[in-house]
Coordinates of C-alpha atoms and ligand atoms in Angstrom, one line a residue:
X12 CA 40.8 -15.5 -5.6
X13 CA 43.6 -15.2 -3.5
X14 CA 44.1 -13.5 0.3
X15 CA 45.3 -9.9 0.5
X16 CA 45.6 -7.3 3.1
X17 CA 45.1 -3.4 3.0
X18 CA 46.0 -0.7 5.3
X19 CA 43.3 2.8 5.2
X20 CA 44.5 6.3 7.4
X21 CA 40.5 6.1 7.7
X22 CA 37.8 3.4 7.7
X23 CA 34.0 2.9 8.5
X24 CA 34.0 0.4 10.9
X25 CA 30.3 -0.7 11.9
X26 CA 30.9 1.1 15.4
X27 CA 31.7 4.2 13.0
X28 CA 35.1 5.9 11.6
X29 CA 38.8 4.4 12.9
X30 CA 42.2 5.4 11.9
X31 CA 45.3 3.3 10.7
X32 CA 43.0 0.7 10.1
X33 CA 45.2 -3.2 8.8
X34 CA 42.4 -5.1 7.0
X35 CA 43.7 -8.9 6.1
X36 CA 41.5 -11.2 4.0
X37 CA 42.1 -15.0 3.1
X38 CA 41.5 -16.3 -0.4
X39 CA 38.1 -16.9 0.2
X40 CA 37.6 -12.7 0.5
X41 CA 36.4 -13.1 4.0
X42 CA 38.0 -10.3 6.6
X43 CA 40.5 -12.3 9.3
X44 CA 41.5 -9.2 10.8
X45 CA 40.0 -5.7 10.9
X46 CA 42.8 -3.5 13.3
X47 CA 43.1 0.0 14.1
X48 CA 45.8 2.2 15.0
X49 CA 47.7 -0.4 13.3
X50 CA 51.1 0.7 11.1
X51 CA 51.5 -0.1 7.9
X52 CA 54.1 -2.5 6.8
X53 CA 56.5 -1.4 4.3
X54 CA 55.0 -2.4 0.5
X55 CA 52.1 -2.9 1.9
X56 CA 48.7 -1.6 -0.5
X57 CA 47.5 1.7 0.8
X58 CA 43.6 2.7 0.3
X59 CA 44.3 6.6 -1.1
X60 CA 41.2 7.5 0.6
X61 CA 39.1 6.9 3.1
X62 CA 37.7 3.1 3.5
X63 CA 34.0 2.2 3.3
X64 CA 32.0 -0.7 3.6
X65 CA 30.2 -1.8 0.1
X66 CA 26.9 -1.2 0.0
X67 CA 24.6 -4.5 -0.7
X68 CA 21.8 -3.1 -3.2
X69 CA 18.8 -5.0 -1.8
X70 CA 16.1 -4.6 -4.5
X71 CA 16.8 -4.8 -8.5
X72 CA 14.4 -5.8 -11.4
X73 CA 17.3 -5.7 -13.7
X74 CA 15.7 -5.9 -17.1
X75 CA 13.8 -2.5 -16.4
X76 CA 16.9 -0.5 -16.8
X77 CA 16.5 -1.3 -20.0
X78 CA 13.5 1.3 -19.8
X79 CA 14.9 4.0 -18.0
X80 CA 14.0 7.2 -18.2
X81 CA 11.0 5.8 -21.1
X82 CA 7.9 6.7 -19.0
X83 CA 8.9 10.0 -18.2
X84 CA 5.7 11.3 -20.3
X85 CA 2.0 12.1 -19.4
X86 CA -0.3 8.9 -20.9
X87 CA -2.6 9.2 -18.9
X88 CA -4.8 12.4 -17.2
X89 CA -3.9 11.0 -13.1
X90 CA -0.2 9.0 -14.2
X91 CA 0.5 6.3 -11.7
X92 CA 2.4 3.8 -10.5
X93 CA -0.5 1.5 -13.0
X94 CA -0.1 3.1 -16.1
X95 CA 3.9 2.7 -15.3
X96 CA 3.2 -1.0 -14.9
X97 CA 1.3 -1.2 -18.4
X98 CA 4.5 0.3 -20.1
X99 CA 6.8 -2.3 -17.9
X100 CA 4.9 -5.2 -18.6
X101 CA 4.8 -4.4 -22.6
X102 CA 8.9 -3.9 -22.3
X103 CA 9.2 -7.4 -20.5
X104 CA 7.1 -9.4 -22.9
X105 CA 9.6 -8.6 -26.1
X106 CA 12.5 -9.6 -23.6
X107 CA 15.1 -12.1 -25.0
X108 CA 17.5 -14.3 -22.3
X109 CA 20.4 -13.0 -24.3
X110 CA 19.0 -9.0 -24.1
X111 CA 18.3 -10.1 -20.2
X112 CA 21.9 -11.1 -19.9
X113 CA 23.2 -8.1 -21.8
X114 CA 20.8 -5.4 -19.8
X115 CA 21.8 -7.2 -16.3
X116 CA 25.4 -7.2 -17.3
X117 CA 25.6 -3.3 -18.1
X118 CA 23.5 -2.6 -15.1
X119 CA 26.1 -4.6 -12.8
X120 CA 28.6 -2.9 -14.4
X121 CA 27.2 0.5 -13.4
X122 CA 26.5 -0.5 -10.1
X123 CA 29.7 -1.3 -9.1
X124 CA 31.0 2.0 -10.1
X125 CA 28.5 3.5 -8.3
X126 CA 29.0 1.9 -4.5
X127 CA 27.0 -1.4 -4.9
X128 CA 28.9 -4.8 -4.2
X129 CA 26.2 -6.9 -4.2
X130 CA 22.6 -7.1 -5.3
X131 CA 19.5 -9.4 -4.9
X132 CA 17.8 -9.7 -7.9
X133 CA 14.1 -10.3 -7.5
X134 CA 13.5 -12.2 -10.8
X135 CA 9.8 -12.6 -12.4
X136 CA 10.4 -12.9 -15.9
X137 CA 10.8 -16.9 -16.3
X138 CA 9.3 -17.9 -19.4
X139 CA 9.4 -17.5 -23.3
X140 CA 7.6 -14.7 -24.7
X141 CA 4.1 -16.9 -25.0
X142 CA 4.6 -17.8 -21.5
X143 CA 6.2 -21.4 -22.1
X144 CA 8.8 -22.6 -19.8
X145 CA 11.9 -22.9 -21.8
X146 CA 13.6 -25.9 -22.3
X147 CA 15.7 -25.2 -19.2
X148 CA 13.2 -23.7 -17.1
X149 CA 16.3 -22.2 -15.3
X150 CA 17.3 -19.6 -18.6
X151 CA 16.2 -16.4 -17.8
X152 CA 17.7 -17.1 -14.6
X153 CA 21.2 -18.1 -15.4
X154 CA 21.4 -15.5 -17.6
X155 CA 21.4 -13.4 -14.8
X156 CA 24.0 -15.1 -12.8
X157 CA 26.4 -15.2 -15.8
X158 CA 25.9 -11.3 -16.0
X159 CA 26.4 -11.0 -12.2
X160 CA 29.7 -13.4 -12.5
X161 CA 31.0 -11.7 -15.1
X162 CA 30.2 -7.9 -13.9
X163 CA 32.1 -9.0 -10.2
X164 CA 28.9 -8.0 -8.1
X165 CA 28.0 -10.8 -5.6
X166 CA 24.6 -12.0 -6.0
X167 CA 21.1 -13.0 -4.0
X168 CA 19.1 -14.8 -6.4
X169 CA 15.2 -14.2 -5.7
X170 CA 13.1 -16.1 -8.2
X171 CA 9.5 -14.8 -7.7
X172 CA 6.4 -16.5 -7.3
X173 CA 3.5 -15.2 -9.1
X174 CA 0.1 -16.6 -10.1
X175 CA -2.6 -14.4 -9.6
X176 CA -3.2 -10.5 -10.6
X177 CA -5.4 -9.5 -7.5
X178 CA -6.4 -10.5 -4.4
X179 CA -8.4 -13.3 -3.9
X180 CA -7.1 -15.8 -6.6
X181 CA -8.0 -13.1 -9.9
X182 CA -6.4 -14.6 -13.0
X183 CA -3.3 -13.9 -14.1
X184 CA -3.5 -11.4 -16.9
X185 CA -2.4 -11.7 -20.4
X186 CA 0.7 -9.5 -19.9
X187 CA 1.6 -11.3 -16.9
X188 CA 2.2 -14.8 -18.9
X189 CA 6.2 -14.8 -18.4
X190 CA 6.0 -14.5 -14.5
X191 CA 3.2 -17.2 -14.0
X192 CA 4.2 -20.7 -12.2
X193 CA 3.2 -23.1 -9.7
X194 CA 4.1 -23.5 -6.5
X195 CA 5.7 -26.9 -7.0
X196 CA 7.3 -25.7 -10.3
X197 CA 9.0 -22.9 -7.8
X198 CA 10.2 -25.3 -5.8
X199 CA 12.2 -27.1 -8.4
X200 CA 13.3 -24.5 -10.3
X201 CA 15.4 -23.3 -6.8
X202 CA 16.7 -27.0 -6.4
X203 CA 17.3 -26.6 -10.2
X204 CA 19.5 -23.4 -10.0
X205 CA 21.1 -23.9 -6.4
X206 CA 24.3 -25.9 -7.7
X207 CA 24.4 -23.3 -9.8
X208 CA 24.6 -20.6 -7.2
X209 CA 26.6 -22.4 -5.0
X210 CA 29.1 -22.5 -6.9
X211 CA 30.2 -18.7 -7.5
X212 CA 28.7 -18.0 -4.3
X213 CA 25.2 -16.6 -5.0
X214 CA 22.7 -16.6 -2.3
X215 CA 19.4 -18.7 -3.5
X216 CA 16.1 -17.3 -1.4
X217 CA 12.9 -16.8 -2.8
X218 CA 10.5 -13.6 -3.7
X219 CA 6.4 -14.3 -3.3
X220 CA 6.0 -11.0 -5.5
X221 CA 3.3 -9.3 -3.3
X222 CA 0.0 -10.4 -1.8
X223 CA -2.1 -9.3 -5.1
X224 CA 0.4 -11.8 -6.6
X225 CA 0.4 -15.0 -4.4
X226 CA -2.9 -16.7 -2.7
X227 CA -2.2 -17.6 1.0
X228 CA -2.1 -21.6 0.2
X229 CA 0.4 -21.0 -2.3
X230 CA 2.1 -18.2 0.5
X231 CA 2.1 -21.2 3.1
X232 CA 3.0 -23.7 0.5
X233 CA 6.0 -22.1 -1.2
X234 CA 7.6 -21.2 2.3
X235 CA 7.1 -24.8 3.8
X236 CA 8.9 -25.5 1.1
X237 CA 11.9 -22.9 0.6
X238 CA 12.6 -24.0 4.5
X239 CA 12.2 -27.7 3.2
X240 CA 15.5 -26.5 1.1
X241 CA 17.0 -23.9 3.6
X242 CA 15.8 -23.0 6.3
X243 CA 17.6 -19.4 6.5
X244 CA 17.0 -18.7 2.8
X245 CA 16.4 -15.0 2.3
X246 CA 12.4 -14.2 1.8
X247 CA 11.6 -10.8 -0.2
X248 CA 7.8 -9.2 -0.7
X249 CA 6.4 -6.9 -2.2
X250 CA 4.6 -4.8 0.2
X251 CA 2.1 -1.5 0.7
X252 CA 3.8 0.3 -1.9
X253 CA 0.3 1.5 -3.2
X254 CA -2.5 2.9 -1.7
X255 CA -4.7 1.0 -4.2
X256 CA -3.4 -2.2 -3.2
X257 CA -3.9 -1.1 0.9
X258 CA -7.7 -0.6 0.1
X259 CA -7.5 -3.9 -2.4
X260 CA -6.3 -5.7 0.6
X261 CA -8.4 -4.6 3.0
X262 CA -11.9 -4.9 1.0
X263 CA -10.2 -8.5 0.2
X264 CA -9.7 -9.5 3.7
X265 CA -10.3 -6.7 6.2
X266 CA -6.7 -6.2 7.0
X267 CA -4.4 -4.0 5.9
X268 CA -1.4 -5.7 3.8
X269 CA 1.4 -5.8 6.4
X270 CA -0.8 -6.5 9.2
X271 CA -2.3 -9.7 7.2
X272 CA 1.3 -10.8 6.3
X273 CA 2.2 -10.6 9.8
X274 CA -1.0 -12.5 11.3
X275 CA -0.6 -15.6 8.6
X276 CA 3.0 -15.8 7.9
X277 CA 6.4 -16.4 9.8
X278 CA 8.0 -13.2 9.0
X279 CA 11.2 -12.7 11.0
X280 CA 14.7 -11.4 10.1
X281 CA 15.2 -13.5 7.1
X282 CA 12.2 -11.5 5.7
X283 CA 12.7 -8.1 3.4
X284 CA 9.6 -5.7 3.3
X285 CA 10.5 -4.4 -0.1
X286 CA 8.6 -0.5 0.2
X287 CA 6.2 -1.5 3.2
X288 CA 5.2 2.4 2.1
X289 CA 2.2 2.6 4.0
X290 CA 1.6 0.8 7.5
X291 CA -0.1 2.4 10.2
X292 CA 1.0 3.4 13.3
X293 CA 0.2 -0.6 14.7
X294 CA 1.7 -2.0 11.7
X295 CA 5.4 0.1 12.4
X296 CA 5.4 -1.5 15.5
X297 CA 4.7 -5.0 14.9
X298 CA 6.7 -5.2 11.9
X299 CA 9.7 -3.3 13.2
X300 CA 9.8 -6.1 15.9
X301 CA 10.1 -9.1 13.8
X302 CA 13.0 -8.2 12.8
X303 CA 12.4 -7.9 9.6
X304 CA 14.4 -5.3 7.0
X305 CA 12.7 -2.5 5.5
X306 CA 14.0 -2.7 1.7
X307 CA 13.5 1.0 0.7
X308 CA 13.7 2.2 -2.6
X309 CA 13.8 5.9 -2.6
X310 CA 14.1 6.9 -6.3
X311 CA 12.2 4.3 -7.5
X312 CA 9.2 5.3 -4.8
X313 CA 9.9 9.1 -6.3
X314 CA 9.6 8.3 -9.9
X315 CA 6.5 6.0 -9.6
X316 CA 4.2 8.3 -6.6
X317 CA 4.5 5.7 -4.5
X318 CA 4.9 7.5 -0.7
X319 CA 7.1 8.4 2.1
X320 CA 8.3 5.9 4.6
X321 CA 8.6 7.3 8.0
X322 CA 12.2 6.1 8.4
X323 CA 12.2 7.9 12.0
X324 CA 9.1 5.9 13.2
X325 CA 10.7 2.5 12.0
X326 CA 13.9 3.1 13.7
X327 CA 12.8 3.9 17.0
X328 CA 10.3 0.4 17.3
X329 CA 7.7 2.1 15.8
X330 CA 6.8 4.8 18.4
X331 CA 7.0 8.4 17.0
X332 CA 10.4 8.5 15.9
X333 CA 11.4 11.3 18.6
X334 CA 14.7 10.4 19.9
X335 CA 14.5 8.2 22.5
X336 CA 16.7 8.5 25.9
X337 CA 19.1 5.0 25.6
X338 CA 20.0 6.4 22.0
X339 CA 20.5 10.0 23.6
X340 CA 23.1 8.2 26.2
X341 CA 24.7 6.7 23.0
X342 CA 23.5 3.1 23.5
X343 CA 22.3 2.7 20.3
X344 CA 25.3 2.1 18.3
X345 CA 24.7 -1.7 17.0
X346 CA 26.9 -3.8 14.4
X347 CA 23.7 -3.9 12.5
X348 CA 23.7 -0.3 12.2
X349 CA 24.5 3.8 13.5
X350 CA 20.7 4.8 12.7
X351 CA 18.8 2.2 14.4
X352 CA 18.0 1.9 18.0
X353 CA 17.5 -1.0 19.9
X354 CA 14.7 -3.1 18.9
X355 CA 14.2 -0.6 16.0
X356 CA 13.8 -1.7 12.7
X357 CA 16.7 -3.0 10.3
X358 CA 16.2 -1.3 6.6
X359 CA 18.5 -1.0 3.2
X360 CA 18.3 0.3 0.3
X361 CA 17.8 -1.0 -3.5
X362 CA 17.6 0.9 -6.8
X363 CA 14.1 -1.4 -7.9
X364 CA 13.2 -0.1 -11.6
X365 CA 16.7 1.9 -11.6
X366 CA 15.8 5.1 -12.3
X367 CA 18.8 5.8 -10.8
X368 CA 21.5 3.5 -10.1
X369 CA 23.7 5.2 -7.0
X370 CA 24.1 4.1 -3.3
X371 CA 24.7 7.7 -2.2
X372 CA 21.9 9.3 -4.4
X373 CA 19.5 7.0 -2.6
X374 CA 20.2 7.9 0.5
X375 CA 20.1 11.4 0.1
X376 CA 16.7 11.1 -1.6
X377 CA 15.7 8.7 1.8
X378 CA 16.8 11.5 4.0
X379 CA 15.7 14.4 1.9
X380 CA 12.4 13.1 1.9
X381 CA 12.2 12.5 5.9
X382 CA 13.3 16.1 5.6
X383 CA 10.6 17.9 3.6
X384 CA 8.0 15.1 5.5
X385 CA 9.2 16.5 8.8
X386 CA 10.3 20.0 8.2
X387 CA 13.8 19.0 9.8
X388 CA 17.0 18.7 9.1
X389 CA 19.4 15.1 9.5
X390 CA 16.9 13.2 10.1
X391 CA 18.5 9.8 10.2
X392 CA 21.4 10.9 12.7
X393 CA 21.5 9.4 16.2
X394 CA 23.4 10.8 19.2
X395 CA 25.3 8.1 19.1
X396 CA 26.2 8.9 15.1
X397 CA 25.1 12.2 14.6
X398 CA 27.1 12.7 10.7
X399 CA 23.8 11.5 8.9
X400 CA 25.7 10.1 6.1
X401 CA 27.5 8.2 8.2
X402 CA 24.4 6.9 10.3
X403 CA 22.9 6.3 6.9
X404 CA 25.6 4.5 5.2
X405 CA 25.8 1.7 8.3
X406 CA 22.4 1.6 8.5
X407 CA 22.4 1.0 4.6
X408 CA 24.5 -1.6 4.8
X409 CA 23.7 -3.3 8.1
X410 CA 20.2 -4.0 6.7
X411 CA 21.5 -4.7 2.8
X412 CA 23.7 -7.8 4.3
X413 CA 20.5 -8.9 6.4
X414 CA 18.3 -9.0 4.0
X415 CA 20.8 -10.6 1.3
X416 CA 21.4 -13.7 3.3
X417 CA 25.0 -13.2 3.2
X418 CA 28.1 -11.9 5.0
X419 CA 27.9 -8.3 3.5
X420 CA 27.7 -6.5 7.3
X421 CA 31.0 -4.2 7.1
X422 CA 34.2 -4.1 7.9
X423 CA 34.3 -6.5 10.3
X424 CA 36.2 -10.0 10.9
X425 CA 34.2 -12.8 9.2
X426 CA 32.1 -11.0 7.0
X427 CA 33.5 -10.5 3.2
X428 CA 36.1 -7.4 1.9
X429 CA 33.4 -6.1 0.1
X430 CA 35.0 -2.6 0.2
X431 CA 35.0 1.2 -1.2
X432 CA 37.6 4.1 -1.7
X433 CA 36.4 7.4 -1.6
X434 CA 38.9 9.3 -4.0
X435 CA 40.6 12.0 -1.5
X436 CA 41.3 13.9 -4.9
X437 CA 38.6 15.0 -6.2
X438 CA 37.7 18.5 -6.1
X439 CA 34.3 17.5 -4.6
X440 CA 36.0 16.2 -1.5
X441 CA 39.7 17.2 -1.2
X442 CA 41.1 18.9 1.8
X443 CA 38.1 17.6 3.9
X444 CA 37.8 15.0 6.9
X445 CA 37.3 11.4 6.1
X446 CA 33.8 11.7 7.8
X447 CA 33.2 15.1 5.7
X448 CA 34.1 13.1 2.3
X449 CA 31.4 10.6 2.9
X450 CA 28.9 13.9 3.8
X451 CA 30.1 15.2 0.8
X452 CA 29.7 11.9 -1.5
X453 CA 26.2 12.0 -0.2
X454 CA 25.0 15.4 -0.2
X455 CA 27.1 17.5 -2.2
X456 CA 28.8 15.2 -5.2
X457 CA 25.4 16.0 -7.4
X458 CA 26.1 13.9 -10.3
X459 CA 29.7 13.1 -10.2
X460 CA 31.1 10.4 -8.1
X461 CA 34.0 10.5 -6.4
X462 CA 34.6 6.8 -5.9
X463 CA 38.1 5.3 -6.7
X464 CA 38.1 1.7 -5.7
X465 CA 35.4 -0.4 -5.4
X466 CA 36.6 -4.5 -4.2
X467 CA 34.0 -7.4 -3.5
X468 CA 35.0 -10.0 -1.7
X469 CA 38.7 -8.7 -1.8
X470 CA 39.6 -8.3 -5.3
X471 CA 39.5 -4.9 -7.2
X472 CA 36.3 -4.7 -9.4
X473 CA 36.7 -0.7 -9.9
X474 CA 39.9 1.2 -10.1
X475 CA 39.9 5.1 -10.6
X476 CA 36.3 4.8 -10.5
X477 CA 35.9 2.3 -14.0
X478 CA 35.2 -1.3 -14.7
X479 CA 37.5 -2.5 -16.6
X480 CA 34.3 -3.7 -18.9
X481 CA 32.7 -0.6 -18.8
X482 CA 33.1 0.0 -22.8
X483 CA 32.1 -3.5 -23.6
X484 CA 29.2 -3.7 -21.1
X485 CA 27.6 -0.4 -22.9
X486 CA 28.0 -1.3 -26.2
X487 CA 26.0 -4.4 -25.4
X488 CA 23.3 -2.8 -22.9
X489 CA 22.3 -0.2 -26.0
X490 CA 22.6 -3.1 -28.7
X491 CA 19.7 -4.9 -26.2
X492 CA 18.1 -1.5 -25.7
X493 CA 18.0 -0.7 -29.3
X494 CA 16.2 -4.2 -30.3
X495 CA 13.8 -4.1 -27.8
X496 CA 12.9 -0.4 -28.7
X497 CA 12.9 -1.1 -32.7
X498 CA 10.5 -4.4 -31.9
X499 CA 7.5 -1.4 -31.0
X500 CA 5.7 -0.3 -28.4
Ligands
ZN618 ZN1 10.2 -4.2 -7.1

């Protein structure tokens, strides 16, 4: 890597848009300065469009893009989120390390050209395909880093723990034999892969999969431990994405999922709430004031019937989401993000099963479905940032670099050049505002993306909107799609 400097006429700074904007990075890609009304020096590189933060893609299962757009049938009279699962956990058993590598790899690929810098992958699938660990219990997981490395995305590696399939210690399930491990075993398998990620930068934390998933001993256990290792490690959960699992929960232990997590664990802002779908109206509040992220997933939630999160009601603290009067005096502009007001909740983003794999499509499906849940319109705007992409896009991000563990929070001195260029050109945006190109990226691109640039950690990943693997990542994403298919459902 090496340092490098680039001057925008327009960039999204975390207090919102600035003109003549210098950015300088050193060679480790980490912002040194971030100036506006700056001129350019002659020869200098020119952004052709209006600058962006990446966004950091909170929530992937890589190896089910690999099954995109394969349950899109009726199997079953009432199809849920379950009968999904049945199909999911039939794809993952055939799975191969090298077709995990070669799945990831496309997928990274894609996401780049579609606005994500970084991802955290929440990674369950550990063992060989009768649910032996495999010679290096590590495989399935450095397959993914090598596929992350080699795609340019920067990377929060998750491994998940997972030993039960209900609450209240049921046994694991047949189909669940690649995801099953001790506590201890977890434990070494993250001193096992740190070196690993350490050493192209990949943030190690660790996923309990949900409460269904992970008895308390082993909760309390596995988190003593993590902080044993580091104690600011990134912690992801699964949480209230289904009703089924609220009741589970609650004929299990009388409590509601979130509000049990929150009376037996230590969650605070290293925590990601990955769905939190249904809390009550006690539950937004306490949660919202851990500081905790929110890690929504608004296409994947669509696809599987999963709910609406009430982003309103999480951003204002957990009251009732009407605006509030600091943020109507335009206090509420934060570093950590336009859409959240103070002692609101933090949330991001993540493409999950990937459905769909596009930072701007998943915000306009988060604020389209506050919209229809509401019967209003930009919904996620504040007075302080009333352009609702905008407010979304910070907010996106602000929460994305929280809950990655990394410094992903903008552009902003000390965190990395993890950075976008929206491509003035294009018919869908030409001719407009900088502020009215990102409105139109989000809400009116449809299925074309006018992205030109896309850099993590200062060097240039995308350029006029391709990877320069894009052809070689494909071919070997359908290769691994076609073996898995042809091995029968
Ligand atoms: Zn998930």
């Amino acid at each position: 890597m090496s340092a490098g400097s680039l001057f925008a006429d327009h960039a999204l700074l975390p207090g919102g848009w600035a003109r003549d904007v210098r950015l300088d990075w050193d060679a480790a890609g980490r912002l040194t300065a971030v100036q506006p009304g700056a001129s350019a020096e002659p020869g200098m590189p020119r952004a052709e469009g209006p600058l962006l933060p990446g966004m950091p893609n909170l929530h992937s299962h890589a190896f089910q893009r690999g099954m995109a757009g394969l349950t899109e049938y009726r199997a079953e009279a009432q199809d849920s989120f379950w009968s999904w699962r049945s199909l999911m956990y039939r794809f993952a058993l055939r799975l191969s390390p090298s077709q995990l590598e070669a799945i990831a790899f496309g997928l990274y690929v894609d996401m780049l050209e579609a606005g994500y810098t970084a991802v955290c992958e929440f990674h369950y699938v550990h063992h060989d395909t009768d649910g032996h660990p495999y010679a290096d219990d590590a495989e399935l997981a450095r397959a993914l880093l090598r596929a992350a490395e080699r795609a340019g995305i920067g990377l929060t590696l998750l491994p998940v723990l997972y030993q039960t399939s209900g609450f209240g210690g049921a046994a694991p399930a047949e189909g669940q034999r690649r995801f099953i491990r001790s506590t201890a075993s977890m434990l070494r398998l993250l001193e096992t892969l740190r070196p690993a990620c350490e050493a192209q930068g990949a943030r190690l934390g660790l996923a309990p999969h949900s409460l269904r998933a992970v008895p308390p001993e082993a909760l309390r256990d596995a988190l003593a431990g993590l902080a044993a290792q580091d104690a600011t490690a990134p912690i992801h959960i699964h949480i209230a994405e289904q009703t089924k699992e609220v009741e589970d929960c609650v004929a299990w232990s009388g409590q509601r999922p979130v509000a049990w997590l929150l009376d037996h664990a230590p969650v605070d802002a290293r925590w990601c709430l990955v769905h939190a779908t249904h809390m009550d109206a006690d539950e937004y509040c306490r949660a919202a004031a851990t500081g905790a992220v929110a890690g929504l997933c608004p296409t994947t939630e669509a696809n599987l019937g999963d709910g609406l999160f009430d982003l309103p009601r999480w951003t204002a603290g957990g009251g009732d989401g009407e605006p509030d009067p600091a943020a109507r005096q335009g206090a509420s502009s934060t570093a950590s993000g336009a859409g959240r007001r103070p002692g609101g909740g933090a949330w991001g983003i993540g493409s999950d099963s990937h459905a769909c794999v596009d930072a701007a499509e998943e915000l306009l499906m988060l604020e389209y479905g506050q919209r229809l849940l509401r019967r209003q319109r930009n919904v996620a705007a504040t007075a302080a940032q009333p352009d609702v992409a905008t407010a979304l896009w910070l907010s996106g991000v602000g929460g994305g670099a929280q809950a990655s563990g990394r410094a992903l929070g903008g552009l902003a001195v000390g965190q990395q050049a993890d950075m976008l260029v929206l491509d003035a050109a294009h018919p869908v945006l030409a001719g407009l505002e900088a502020p009215q190109m990102l409105s139109a990226h989000v809400f009116a691109a449809g299925r074309q993306r006018p992205l030109a640039q896309a850099y993590v950690a200062g060097r240039k990943t995308v350029d006029a909107g391709r990877h320069p693997l894009r052809a070689e990542a494909q071919r070997a994403f359908v290769q691994a799609r076609r073996e898995l298919l042809a091995g029968g459902a």
